[in-house]
Coordinates of N, CA and C in Angstrom, one line a residue:
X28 N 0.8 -1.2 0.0 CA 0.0 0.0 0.0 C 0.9 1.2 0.0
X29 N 0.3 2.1 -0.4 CA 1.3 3.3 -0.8 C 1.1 4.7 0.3
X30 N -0.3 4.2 1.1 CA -0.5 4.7 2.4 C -1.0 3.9 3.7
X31 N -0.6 4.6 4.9 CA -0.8 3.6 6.2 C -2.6 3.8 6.0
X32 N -3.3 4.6 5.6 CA -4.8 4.8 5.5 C -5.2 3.8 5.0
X33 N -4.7 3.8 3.5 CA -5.4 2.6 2.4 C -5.2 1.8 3.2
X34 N -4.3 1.2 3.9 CA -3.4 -0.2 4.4 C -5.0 -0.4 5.4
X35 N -5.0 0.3 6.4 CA -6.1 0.4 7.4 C -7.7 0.3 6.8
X36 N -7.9 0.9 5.7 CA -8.9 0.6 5.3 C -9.5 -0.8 4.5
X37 N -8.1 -1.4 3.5 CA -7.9 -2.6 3.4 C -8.2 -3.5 4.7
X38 N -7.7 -3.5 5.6 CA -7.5 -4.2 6.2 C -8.8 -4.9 7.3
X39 N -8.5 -6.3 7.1 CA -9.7 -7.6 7.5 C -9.2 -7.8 9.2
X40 N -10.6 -7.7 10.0 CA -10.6 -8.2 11.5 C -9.2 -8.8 12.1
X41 N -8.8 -8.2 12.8 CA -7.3 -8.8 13.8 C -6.0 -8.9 12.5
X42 N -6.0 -7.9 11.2 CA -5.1 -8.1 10.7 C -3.7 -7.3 11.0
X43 N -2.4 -7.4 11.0 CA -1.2 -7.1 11.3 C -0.9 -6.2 10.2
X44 N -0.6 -5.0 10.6 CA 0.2 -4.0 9.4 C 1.5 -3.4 10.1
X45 N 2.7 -4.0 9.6 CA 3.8 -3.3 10.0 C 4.0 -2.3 9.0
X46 N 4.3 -1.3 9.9 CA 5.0 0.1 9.4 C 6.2 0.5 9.0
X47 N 6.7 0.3 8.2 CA 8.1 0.6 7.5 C 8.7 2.3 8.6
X48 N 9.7 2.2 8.6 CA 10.3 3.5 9.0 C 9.9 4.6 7.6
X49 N 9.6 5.8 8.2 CA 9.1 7.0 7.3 C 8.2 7.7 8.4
X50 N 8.2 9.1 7.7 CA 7.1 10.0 8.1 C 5.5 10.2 7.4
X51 N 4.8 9.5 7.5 CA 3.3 9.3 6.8 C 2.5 10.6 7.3
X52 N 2.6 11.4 6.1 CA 1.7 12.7 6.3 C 0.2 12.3 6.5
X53 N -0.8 12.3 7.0 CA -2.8 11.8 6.7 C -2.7 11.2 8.2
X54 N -4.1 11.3 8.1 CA -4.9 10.8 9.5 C -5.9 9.8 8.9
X55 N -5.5 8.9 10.2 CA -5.5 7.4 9.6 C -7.0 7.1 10.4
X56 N -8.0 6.4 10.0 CA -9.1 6.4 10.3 C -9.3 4.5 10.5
X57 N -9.6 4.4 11.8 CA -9.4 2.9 12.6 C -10.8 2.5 12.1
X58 N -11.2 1.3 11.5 CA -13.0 1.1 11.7 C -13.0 -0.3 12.0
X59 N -12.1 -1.1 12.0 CA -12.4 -2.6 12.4 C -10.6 -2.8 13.2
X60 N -10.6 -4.3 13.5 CA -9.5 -4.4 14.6 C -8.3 -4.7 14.0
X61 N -7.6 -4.5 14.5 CA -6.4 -4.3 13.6 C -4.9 -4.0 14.8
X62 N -4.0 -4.5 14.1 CA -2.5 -4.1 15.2 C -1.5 -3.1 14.3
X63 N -1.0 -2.3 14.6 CA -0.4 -1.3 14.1 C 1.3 -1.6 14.5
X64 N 2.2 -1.6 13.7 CA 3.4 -2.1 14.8 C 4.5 -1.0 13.5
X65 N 5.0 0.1 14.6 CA 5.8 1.3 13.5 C 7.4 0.7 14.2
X66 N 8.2 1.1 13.1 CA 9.6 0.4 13.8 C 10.7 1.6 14.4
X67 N 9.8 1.7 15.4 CA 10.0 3.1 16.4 C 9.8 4.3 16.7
X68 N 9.6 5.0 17.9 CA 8.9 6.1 18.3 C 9.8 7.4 17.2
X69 N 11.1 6.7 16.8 CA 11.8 8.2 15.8 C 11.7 7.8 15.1
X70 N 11.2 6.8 14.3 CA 11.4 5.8 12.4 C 10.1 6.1 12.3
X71 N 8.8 5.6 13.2 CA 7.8 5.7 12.0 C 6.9 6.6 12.8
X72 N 6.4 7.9 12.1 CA 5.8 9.1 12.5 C 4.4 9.5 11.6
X73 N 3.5 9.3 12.5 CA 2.5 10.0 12.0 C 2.0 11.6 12.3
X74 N 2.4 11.7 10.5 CA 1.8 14.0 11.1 C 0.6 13.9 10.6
X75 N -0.3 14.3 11.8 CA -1.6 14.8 11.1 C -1.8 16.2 10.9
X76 N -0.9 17.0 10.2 CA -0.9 17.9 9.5 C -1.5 19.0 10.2
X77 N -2.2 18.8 11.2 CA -2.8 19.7 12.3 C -4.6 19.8 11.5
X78 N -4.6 18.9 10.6 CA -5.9 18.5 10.0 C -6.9 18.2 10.5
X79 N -6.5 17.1 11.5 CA -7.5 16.1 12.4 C -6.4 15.3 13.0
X80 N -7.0 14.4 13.8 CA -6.1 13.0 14.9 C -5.0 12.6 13.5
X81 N -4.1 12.5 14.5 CA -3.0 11.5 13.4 C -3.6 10.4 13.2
X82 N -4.1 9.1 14.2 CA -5.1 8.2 14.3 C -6.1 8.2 15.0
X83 N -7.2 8.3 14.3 CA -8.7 8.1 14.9 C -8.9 6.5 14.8
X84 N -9.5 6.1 16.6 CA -10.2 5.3 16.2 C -11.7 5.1 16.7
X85 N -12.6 4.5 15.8 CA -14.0 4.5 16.0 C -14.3 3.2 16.4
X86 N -15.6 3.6 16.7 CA -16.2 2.1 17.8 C -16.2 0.9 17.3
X87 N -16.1 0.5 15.5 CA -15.6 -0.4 15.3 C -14.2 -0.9 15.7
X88 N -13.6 -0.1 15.9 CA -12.2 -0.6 16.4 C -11.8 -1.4 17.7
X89 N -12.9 -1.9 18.0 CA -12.4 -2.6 19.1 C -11.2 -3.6 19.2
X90 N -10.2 -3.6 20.5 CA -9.2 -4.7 20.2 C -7.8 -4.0 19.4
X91 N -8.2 -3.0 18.9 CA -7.0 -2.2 18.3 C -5.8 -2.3 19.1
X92 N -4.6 -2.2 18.3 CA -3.2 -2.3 19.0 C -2.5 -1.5 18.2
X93 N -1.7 -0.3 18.9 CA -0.8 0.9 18.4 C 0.7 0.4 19.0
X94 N 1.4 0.1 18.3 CA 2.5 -0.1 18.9 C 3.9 0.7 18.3
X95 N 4.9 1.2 18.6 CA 6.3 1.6 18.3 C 6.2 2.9 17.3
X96 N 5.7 3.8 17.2 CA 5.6 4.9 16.5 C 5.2 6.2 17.1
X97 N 5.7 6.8 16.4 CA 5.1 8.5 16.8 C 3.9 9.2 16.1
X98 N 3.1 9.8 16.9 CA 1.9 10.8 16.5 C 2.7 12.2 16.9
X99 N 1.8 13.1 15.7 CA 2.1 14.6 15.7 C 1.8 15.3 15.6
X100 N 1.4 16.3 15.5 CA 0.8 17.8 14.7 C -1.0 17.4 14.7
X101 N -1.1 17.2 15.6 CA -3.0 16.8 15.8 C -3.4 18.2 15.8
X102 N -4.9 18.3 14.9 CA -5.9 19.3 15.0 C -5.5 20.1 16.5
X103 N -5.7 21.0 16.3 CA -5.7 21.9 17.6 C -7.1 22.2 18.3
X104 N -7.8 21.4 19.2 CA -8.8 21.4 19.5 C -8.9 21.5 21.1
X105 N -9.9 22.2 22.0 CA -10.3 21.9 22.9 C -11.4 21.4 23.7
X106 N -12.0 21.0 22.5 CA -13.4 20.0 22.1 C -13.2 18.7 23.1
X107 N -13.7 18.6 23.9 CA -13.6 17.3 24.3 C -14.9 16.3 24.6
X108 N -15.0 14.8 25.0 CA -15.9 14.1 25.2 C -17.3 14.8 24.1
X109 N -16.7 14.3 22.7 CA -17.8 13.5 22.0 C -17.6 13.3 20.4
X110 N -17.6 12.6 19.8 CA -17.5 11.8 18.7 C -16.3 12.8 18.0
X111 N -15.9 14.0 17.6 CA -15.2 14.6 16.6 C -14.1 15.8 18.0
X112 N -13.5 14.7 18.7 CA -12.1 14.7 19.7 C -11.2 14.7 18.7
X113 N -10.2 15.1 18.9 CA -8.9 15.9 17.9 C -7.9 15.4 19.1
X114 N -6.8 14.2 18.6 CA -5.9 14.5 19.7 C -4.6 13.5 18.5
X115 N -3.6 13.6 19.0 CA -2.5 12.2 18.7 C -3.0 11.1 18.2
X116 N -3.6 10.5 19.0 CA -4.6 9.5 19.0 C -5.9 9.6 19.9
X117 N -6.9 9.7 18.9 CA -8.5 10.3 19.1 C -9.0 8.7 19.3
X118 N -9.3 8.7 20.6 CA -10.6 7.0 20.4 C -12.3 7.3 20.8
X119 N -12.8 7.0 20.2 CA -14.5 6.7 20.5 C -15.4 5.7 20.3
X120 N -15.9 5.3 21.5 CA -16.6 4.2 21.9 C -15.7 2.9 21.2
X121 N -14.9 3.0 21.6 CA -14.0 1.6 21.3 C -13.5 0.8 22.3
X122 N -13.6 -0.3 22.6 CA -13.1 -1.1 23.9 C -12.0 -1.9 23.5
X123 N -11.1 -2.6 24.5 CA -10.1 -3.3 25.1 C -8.8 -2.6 23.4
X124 N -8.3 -1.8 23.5 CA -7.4 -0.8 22.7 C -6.3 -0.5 23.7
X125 N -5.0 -0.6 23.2 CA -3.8 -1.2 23.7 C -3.0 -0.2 22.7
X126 N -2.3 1.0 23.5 CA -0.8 1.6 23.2 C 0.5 1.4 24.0
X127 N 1.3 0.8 22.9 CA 2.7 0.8 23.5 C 3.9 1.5 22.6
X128 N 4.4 1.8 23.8 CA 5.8 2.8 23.3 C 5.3 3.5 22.0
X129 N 4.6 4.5 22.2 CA 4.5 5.6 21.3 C 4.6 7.2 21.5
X130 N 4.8 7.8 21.3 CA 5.5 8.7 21.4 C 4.7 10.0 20.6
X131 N 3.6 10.9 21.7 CA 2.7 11.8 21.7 C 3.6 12.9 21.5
X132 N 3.4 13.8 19.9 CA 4.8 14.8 20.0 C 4.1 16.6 19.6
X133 N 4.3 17.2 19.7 CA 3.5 18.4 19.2 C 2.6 18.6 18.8
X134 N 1.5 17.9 20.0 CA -0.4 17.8 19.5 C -0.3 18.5 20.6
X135 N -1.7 19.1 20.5 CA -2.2 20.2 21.2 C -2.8 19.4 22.4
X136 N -3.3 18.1 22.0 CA -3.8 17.3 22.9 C -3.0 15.7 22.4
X137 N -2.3 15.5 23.8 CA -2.0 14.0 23.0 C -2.9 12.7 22.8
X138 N -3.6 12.3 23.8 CA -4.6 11.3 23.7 C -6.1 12.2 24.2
X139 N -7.0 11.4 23.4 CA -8.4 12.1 23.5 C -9.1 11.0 23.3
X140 N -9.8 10.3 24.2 CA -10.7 9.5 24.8 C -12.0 9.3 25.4
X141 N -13.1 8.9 24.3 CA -14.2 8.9 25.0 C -15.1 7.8 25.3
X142 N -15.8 7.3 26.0 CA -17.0 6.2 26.1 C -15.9 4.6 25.6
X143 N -15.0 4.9 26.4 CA -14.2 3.3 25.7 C -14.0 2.2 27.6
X144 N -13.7 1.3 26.9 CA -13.8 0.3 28.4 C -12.4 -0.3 28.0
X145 N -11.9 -0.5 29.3 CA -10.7 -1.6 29.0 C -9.7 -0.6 28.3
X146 N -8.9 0.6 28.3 CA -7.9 1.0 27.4 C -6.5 1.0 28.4
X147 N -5.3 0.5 27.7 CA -4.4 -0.3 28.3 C -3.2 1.1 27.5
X148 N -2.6 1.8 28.4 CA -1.1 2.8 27.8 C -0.2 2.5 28.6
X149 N 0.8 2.2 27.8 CA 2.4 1.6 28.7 C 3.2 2.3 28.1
X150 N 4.7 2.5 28.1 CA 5.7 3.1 27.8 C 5.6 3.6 26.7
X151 N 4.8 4.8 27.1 CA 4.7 6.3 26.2 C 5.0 7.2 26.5
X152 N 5.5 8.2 25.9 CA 5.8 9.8 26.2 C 4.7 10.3 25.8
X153 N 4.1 12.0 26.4 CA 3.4 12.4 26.0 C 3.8 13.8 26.2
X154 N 4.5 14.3 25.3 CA 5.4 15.6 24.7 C 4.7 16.4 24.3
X155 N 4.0 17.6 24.6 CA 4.0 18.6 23.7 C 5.0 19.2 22.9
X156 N 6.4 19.3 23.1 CA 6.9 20.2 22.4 C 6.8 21.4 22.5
X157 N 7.3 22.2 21.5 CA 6.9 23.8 21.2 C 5.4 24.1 21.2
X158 N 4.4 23.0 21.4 CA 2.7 23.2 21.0 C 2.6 23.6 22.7
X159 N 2.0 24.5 22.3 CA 1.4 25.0 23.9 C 0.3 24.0 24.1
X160 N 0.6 23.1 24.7 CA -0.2 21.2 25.3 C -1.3 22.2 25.8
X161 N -2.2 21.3 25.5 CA -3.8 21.3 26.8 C -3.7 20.3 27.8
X162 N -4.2 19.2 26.9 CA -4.4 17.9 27.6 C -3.2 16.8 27.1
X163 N -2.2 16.0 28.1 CA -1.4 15.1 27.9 C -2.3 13.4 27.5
X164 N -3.3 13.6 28.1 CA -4.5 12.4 28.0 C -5.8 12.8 28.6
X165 N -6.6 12.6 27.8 CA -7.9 13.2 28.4 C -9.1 12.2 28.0
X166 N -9.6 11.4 29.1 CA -10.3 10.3 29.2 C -11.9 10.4 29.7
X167 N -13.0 10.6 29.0 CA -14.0 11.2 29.7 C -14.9 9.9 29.1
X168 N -16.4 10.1 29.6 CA -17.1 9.7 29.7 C -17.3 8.1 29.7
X169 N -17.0 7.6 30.6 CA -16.3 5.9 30.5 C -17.5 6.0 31.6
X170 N -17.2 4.0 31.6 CA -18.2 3.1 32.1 C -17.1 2.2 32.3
X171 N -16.8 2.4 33.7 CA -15.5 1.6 33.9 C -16.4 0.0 34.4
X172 N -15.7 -1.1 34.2 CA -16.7 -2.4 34.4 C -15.6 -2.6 35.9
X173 N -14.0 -2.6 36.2 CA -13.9 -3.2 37.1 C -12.9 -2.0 37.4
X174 N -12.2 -1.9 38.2 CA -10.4 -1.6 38.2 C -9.5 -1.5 37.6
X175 N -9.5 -2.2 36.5 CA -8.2 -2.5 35.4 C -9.0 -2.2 34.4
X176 N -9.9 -1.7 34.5 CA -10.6 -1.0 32.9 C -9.6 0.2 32.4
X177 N -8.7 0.7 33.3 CA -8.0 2.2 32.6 C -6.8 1.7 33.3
X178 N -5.8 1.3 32.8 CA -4.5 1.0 32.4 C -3.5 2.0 32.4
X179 N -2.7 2.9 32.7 CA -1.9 3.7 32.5 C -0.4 3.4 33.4
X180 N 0.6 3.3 33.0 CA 1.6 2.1 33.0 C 3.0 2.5 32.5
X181 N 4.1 3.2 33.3 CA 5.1 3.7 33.1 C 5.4 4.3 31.9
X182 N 4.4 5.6 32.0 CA 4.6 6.2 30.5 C 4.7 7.9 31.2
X183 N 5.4 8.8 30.2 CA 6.0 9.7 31.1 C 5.0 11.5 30.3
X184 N 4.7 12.1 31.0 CA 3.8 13.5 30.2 C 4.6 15.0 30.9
X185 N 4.6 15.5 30.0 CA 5.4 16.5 30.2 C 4.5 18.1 29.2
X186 N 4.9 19.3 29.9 CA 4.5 20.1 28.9 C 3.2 20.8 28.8
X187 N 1.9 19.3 29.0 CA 0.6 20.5 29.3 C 0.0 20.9 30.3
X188 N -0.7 21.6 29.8 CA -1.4 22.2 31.5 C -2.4 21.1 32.2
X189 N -2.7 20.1 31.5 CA -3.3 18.5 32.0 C -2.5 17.8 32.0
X190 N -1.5 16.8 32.9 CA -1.3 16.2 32.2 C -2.2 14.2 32.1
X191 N -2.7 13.9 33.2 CA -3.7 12.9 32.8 C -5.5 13.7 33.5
X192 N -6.1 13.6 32.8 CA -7.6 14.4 32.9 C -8.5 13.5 33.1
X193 N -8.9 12.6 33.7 CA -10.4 12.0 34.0 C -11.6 12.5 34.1
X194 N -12.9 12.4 33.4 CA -14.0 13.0 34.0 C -15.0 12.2 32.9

């Protein structure tokens, strides 16, 4: 595929797309489950051009997996909790979704989360940069089922005036 989008839109229930090292300009739109695996937080970068989320994912996406890459340049929004969230990585109404080692870089918001169950974040940075940060992660409107429904797990935020936000 000639973009990580087509690749994601191609792509069939629990299928595997590794990401070549490069900087993939577009915002990548999640609709079914799928594993994302970039070959590192400085090799494979997604800019979303400050257009929209570098990766959106939607309630089809349940089970999603973001692994070894960078998000960047997210819409500049302070929109939060409901379907058109602007962040690094934007999720709604999507359950058990799993980020590792990724690397939140000059979004205005790094993660933007809403109505999801079960979301699992481990060794990630969440950097503003030069972007004057709002939110480092901003998790609203959940229906937590137990304790371990919200996951957050030696990952480091620096830079916004939030840096983890619950409500």
């Amino acid at each position: 595929y000639y973009s990580l989008g087509s690749a994601t839109d191609a792509a069939s229930s629990a299928n595997v797309i590794e990401v070549w090292p490069g900087k993939y300009k577009e915002n990548v739109v999640i609709n079914t489950r799928v594993t994302i695996i970039g070959s590192g937080q400085t090799r494979t970068i997604i800019d979303g051009r400050y257009l929209d989320s570098a990766i959106r994912i939607n309630s089809n996406g349940d089970y999603t997996k973001i692994k070894n890459l960078q998000v960047t340049r997210s819409f500049n929004s302070t929109a939060s909790c409901s379907s058109t969230t602007y962040g690094g990585i934007s999720i709604y109404s999507a359950s058990d979704v799993s980020i590792d080692n990724v690397l939140f870089f000059e979004s205005y918001n790094g993660l933007m989360a809403n109505t999801i169950n079960n979301l699992k974040i481990t060794n990630s940075i969440f950097d503003s940069g030069s972007v004057s940060g709002y939110y480092g992660a901003h998790i609203c409107g959940n229906n937590y089922s137990n304790q371990d429904s919200l996951l957050f797990e030696n990952n480091i935020v620096k830079k916004y005036s939030y840096g983890i936000y619950l409500n």
